N, CA, C and O atoms as CSV, one atom per row, in Angstrom:
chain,resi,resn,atom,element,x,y,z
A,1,UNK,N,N,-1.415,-56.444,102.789
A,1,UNK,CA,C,-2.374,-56.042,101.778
A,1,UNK,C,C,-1.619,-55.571,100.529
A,1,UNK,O,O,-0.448,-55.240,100.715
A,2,UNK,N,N,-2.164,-55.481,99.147
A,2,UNK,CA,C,-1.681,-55.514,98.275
A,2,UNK,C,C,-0.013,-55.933,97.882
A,2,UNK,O,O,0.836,-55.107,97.548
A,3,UNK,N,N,0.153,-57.042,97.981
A,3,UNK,CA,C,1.318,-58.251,97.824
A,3,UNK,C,C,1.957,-58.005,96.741
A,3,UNK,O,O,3.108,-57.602,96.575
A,4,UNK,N,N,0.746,-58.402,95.651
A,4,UNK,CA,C,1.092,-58.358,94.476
A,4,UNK,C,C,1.846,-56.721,94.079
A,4,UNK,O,O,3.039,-56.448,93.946
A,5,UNK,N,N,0.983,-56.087,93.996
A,5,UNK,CA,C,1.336,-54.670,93.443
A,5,UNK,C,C,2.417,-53.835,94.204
A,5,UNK,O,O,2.925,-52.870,93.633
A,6,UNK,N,N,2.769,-54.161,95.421
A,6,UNK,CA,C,3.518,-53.494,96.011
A,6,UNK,C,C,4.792,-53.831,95.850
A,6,UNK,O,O,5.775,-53.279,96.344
A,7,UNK,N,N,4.745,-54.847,95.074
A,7,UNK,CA,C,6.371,-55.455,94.614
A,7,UNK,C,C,7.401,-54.902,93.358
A,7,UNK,O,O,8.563,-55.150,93.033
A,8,UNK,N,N,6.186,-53.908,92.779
A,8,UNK,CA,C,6.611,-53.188,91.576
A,8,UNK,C,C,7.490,-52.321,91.711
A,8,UNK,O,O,7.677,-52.566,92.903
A,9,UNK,N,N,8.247,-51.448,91.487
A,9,UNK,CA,C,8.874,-50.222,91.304
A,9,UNK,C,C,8.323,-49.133,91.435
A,9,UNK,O,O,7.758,-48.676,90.441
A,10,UNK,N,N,8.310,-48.525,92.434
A,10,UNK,CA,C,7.541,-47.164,92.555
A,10,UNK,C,C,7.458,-46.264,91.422
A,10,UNK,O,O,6.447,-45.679,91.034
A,11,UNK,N,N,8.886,-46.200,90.820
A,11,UNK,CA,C,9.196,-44.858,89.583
A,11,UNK,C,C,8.557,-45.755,88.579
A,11,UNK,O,O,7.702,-45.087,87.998
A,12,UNK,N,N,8.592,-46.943,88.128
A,12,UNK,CA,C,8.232,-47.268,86.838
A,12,UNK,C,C,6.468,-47.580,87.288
A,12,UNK,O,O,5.821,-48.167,86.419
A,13,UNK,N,N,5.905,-47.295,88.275
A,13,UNK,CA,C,4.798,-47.560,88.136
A,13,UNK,C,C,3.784,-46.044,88.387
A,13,UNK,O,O,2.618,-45.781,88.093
A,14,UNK,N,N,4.629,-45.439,88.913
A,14,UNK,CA,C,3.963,-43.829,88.879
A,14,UNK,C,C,4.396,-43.237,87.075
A,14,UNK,O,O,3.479,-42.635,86.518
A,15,UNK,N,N,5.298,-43.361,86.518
A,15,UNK,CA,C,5.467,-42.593,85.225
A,15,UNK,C,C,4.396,-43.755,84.515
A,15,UNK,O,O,4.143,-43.354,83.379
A,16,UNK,N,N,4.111,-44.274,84.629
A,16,UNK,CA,C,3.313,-45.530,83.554
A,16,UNK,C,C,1.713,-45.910,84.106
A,16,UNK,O,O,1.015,-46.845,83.712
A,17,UNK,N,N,1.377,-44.892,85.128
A,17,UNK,CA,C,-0.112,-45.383,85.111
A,17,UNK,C,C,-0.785,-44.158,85.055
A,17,UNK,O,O,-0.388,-43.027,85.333
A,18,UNK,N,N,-2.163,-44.674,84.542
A,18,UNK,CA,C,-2.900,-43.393,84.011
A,18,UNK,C,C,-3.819,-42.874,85.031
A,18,UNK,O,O,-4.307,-41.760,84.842
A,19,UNK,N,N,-4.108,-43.520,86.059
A,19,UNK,CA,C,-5.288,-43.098,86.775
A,19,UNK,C,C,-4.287,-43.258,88.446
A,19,UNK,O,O,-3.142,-43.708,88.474
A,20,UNK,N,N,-4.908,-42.868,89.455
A,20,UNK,CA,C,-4.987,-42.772,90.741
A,20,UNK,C,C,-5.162,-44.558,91.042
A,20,UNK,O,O,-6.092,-45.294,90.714
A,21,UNK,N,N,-4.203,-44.805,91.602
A,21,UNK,CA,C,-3.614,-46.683,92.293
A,21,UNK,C,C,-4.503,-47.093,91.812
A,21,UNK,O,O,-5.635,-47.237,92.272
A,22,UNK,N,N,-3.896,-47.449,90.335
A,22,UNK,CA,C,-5.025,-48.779,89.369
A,22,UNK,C,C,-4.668,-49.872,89.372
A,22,UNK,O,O,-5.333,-50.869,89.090
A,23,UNK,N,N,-3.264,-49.789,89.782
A,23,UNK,CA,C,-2.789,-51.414,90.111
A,23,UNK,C,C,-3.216,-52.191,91.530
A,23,UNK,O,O,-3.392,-53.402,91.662
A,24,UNK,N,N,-3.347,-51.036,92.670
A,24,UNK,CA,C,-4.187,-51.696,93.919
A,24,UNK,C,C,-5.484,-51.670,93.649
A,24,UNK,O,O,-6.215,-52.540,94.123
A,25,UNK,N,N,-5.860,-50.909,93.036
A,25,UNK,CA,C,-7.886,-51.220,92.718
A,25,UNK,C,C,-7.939,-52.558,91.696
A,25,UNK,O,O,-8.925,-53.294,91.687
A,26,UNK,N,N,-6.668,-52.808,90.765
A,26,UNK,CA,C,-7.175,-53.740,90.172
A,26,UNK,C,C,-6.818,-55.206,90.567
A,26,UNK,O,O,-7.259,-56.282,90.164
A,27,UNK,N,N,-5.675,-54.817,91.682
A,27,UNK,CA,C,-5.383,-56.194,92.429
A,27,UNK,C,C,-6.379,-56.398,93.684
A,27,UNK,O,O,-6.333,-57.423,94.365
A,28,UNK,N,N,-7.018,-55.652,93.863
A,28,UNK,CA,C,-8.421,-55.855,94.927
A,28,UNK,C,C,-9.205,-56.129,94.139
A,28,UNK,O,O,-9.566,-57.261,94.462
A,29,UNK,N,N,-10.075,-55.646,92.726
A,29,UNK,CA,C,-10.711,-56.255,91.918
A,29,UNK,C,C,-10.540,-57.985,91.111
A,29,UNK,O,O,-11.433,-58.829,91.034
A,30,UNK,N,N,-9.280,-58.086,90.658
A,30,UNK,CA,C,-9.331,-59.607,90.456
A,30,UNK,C,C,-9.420,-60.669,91.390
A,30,UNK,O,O,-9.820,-61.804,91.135
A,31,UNK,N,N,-8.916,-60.123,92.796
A,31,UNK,CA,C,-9.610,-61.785,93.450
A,31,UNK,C,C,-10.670,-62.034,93.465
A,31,UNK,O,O,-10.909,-63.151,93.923
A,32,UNK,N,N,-11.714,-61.315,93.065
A,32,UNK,CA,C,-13.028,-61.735,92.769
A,32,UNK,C,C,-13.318,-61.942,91.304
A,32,UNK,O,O,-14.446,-62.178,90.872
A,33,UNK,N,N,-12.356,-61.850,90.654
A,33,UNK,CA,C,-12.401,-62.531,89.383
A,33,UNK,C,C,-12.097,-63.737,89.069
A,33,UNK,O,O,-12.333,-64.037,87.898
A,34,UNK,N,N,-11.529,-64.747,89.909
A,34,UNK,CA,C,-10.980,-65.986,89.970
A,34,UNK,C,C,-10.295,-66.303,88.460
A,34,UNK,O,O,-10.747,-67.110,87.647
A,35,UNK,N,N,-8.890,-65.324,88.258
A,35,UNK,CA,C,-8.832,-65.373,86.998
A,35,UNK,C,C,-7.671,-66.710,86.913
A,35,UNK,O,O,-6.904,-66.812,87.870
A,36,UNK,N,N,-7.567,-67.577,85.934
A,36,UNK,CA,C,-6.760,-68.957,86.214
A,36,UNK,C,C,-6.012,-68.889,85.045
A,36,UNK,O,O,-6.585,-68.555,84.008
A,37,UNK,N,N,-4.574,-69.206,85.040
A,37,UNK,CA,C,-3.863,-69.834,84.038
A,37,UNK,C,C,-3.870,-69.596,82.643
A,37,UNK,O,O,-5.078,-69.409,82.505
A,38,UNK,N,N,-3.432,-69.478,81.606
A,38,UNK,CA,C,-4.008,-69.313,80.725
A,38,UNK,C,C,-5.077,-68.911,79.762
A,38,UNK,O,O,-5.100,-69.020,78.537
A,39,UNK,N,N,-6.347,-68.202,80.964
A,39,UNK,CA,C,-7.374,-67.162,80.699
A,39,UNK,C,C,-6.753,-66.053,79.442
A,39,UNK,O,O,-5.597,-65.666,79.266
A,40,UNK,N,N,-7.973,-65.744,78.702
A,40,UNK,CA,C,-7.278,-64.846,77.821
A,40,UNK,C,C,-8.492,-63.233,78.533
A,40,UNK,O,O,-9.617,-63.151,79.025
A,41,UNK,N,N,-7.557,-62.412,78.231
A,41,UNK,CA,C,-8.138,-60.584,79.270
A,41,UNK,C,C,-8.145,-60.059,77.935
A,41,UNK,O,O,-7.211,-60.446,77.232
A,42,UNK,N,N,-9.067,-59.181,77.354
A,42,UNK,CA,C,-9.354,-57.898,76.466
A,42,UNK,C,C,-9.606,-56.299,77.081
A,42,UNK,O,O,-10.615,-55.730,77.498
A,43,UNK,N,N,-8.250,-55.897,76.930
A,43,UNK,CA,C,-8.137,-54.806,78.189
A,43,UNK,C,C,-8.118,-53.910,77.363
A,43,UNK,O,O,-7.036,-53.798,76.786
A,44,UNK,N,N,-9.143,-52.999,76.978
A,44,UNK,CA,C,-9.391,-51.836,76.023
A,44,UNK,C,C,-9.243,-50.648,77.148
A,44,UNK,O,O,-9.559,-50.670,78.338
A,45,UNK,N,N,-8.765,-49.801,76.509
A,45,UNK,CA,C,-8.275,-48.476,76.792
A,45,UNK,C,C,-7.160,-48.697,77.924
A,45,UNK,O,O,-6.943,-47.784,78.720
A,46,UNK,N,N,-6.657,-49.557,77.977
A,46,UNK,CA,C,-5.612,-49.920,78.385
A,46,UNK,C,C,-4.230,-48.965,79.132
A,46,UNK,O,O,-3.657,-49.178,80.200
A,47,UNK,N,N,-3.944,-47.663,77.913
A,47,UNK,CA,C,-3.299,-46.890,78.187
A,47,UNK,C,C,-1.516,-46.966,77.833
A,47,UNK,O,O,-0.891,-47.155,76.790
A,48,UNK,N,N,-1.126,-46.731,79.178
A,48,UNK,CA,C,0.879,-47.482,78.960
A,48,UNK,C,C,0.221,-49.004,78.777
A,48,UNK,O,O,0.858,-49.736,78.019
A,49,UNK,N,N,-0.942,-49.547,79.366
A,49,UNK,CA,C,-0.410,-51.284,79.325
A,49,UNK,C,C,0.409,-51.521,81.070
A,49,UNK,O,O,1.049,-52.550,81.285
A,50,UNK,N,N,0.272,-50.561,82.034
A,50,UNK,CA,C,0.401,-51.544,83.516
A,50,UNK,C,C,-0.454,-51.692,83.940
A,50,UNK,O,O,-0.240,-51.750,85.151
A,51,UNK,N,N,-1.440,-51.813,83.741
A,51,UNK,CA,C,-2.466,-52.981,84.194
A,51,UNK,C,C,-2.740,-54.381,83.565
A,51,UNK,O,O,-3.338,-55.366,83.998
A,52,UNK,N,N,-2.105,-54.131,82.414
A,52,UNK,CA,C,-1.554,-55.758,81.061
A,52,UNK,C,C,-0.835,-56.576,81.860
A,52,UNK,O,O,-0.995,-57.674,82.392
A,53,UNK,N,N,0.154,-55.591,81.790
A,53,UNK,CA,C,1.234,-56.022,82.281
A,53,UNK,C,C,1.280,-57.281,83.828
A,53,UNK,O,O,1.572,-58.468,83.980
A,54,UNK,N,N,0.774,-56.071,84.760
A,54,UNK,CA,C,-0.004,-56.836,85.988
A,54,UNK,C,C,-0.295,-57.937,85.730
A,54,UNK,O,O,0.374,-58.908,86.085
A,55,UNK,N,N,-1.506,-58.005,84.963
A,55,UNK,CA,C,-2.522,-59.196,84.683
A,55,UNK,C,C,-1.869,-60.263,84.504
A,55,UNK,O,O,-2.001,-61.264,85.210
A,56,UNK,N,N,-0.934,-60.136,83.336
A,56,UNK,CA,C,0.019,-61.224,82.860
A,56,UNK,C,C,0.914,-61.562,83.997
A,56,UNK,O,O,0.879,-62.679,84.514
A,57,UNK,N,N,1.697,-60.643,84.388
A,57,UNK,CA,C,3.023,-61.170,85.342
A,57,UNK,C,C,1.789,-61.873,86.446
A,57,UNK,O,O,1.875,-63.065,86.739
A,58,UNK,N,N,1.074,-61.322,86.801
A,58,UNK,CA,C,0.599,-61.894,88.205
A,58,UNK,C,C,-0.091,-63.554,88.448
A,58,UNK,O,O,0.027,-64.480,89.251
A,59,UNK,N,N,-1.022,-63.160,86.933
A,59,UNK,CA,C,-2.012,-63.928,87.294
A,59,UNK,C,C,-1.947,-65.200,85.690
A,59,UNK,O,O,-2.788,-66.024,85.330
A,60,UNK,N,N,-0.662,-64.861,85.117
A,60,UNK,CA,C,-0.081,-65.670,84.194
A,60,UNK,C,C,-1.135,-66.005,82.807
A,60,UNK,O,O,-1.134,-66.974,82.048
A,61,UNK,N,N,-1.882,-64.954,82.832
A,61,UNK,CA,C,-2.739,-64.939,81.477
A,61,UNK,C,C,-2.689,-63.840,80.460
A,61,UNK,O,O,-2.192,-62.742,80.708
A,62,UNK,N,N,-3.230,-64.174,79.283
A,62,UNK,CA,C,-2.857,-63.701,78.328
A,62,UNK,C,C,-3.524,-62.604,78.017
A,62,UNK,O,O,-4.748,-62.712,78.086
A,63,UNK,N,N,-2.874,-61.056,77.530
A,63,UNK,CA,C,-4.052,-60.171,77.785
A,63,UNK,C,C,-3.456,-59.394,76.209
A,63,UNK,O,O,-2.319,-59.204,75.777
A,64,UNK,N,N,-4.847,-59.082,75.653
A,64,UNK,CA,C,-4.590,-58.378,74.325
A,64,UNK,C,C,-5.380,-56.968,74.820
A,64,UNK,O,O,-6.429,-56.827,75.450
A,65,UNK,N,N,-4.467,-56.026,74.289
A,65,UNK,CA,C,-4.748,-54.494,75.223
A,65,UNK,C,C,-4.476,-53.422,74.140
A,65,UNK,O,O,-3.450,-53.528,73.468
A,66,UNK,N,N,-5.217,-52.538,73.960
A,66,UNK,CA,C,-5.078,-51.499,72.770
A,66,UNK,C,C,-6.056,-49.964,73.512
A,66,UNK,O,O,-7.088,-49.897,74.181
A,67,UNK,N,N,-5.441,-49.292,73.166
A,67,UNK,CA,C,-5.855,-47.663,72.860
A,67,UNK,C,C,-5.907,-46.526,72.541
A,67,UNK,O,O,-4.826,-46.203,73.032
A,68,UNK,N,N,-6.236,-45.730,72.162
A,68,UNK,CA,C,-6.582,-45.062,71.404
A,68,UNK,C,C,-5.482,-44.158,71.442
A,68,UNK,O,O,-5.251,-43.622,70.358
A,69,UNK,N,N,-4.611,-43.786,72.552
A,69,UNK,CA,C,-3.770,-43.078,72.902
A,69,UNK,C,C,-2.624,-42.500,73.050
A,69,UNK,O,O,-2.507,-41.550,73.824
């Protein structure tokens, strides 16, 4: 279970996320997004950007991400 996300770096993914395991809620959330190839993501409030990040490395699409913060 969680494949994807568990391949990350523990230290660079605890100093860089904003909420409680947003990278396993959001890698359990996109397989029901059937997100493909070159999809473009608008990831507002975004934060550091590891959940961008994710999106892109994982699922190889393009994500424009901004916030306020």
């Amino acid at each position: 279970m969680f494949t994807k996300s568990n391949k990350y770096d523990f230290d660079f993914v605890k100093e860089n996320m904003m909420g409680p395991n947003s990278m396993k809620i959001l890698e359990e959330v996109s397989e029901s997004l059937k997100l493909e190839k070159g999809m473009r993501i608008l990831d507002l409030g975004c934060g550091r950007g590891l959940t961008s990040i994710f999106l892109a490395k994982e699922y190889d699409v393009t994500v424009f991400a901004t916030d306020l913060w």
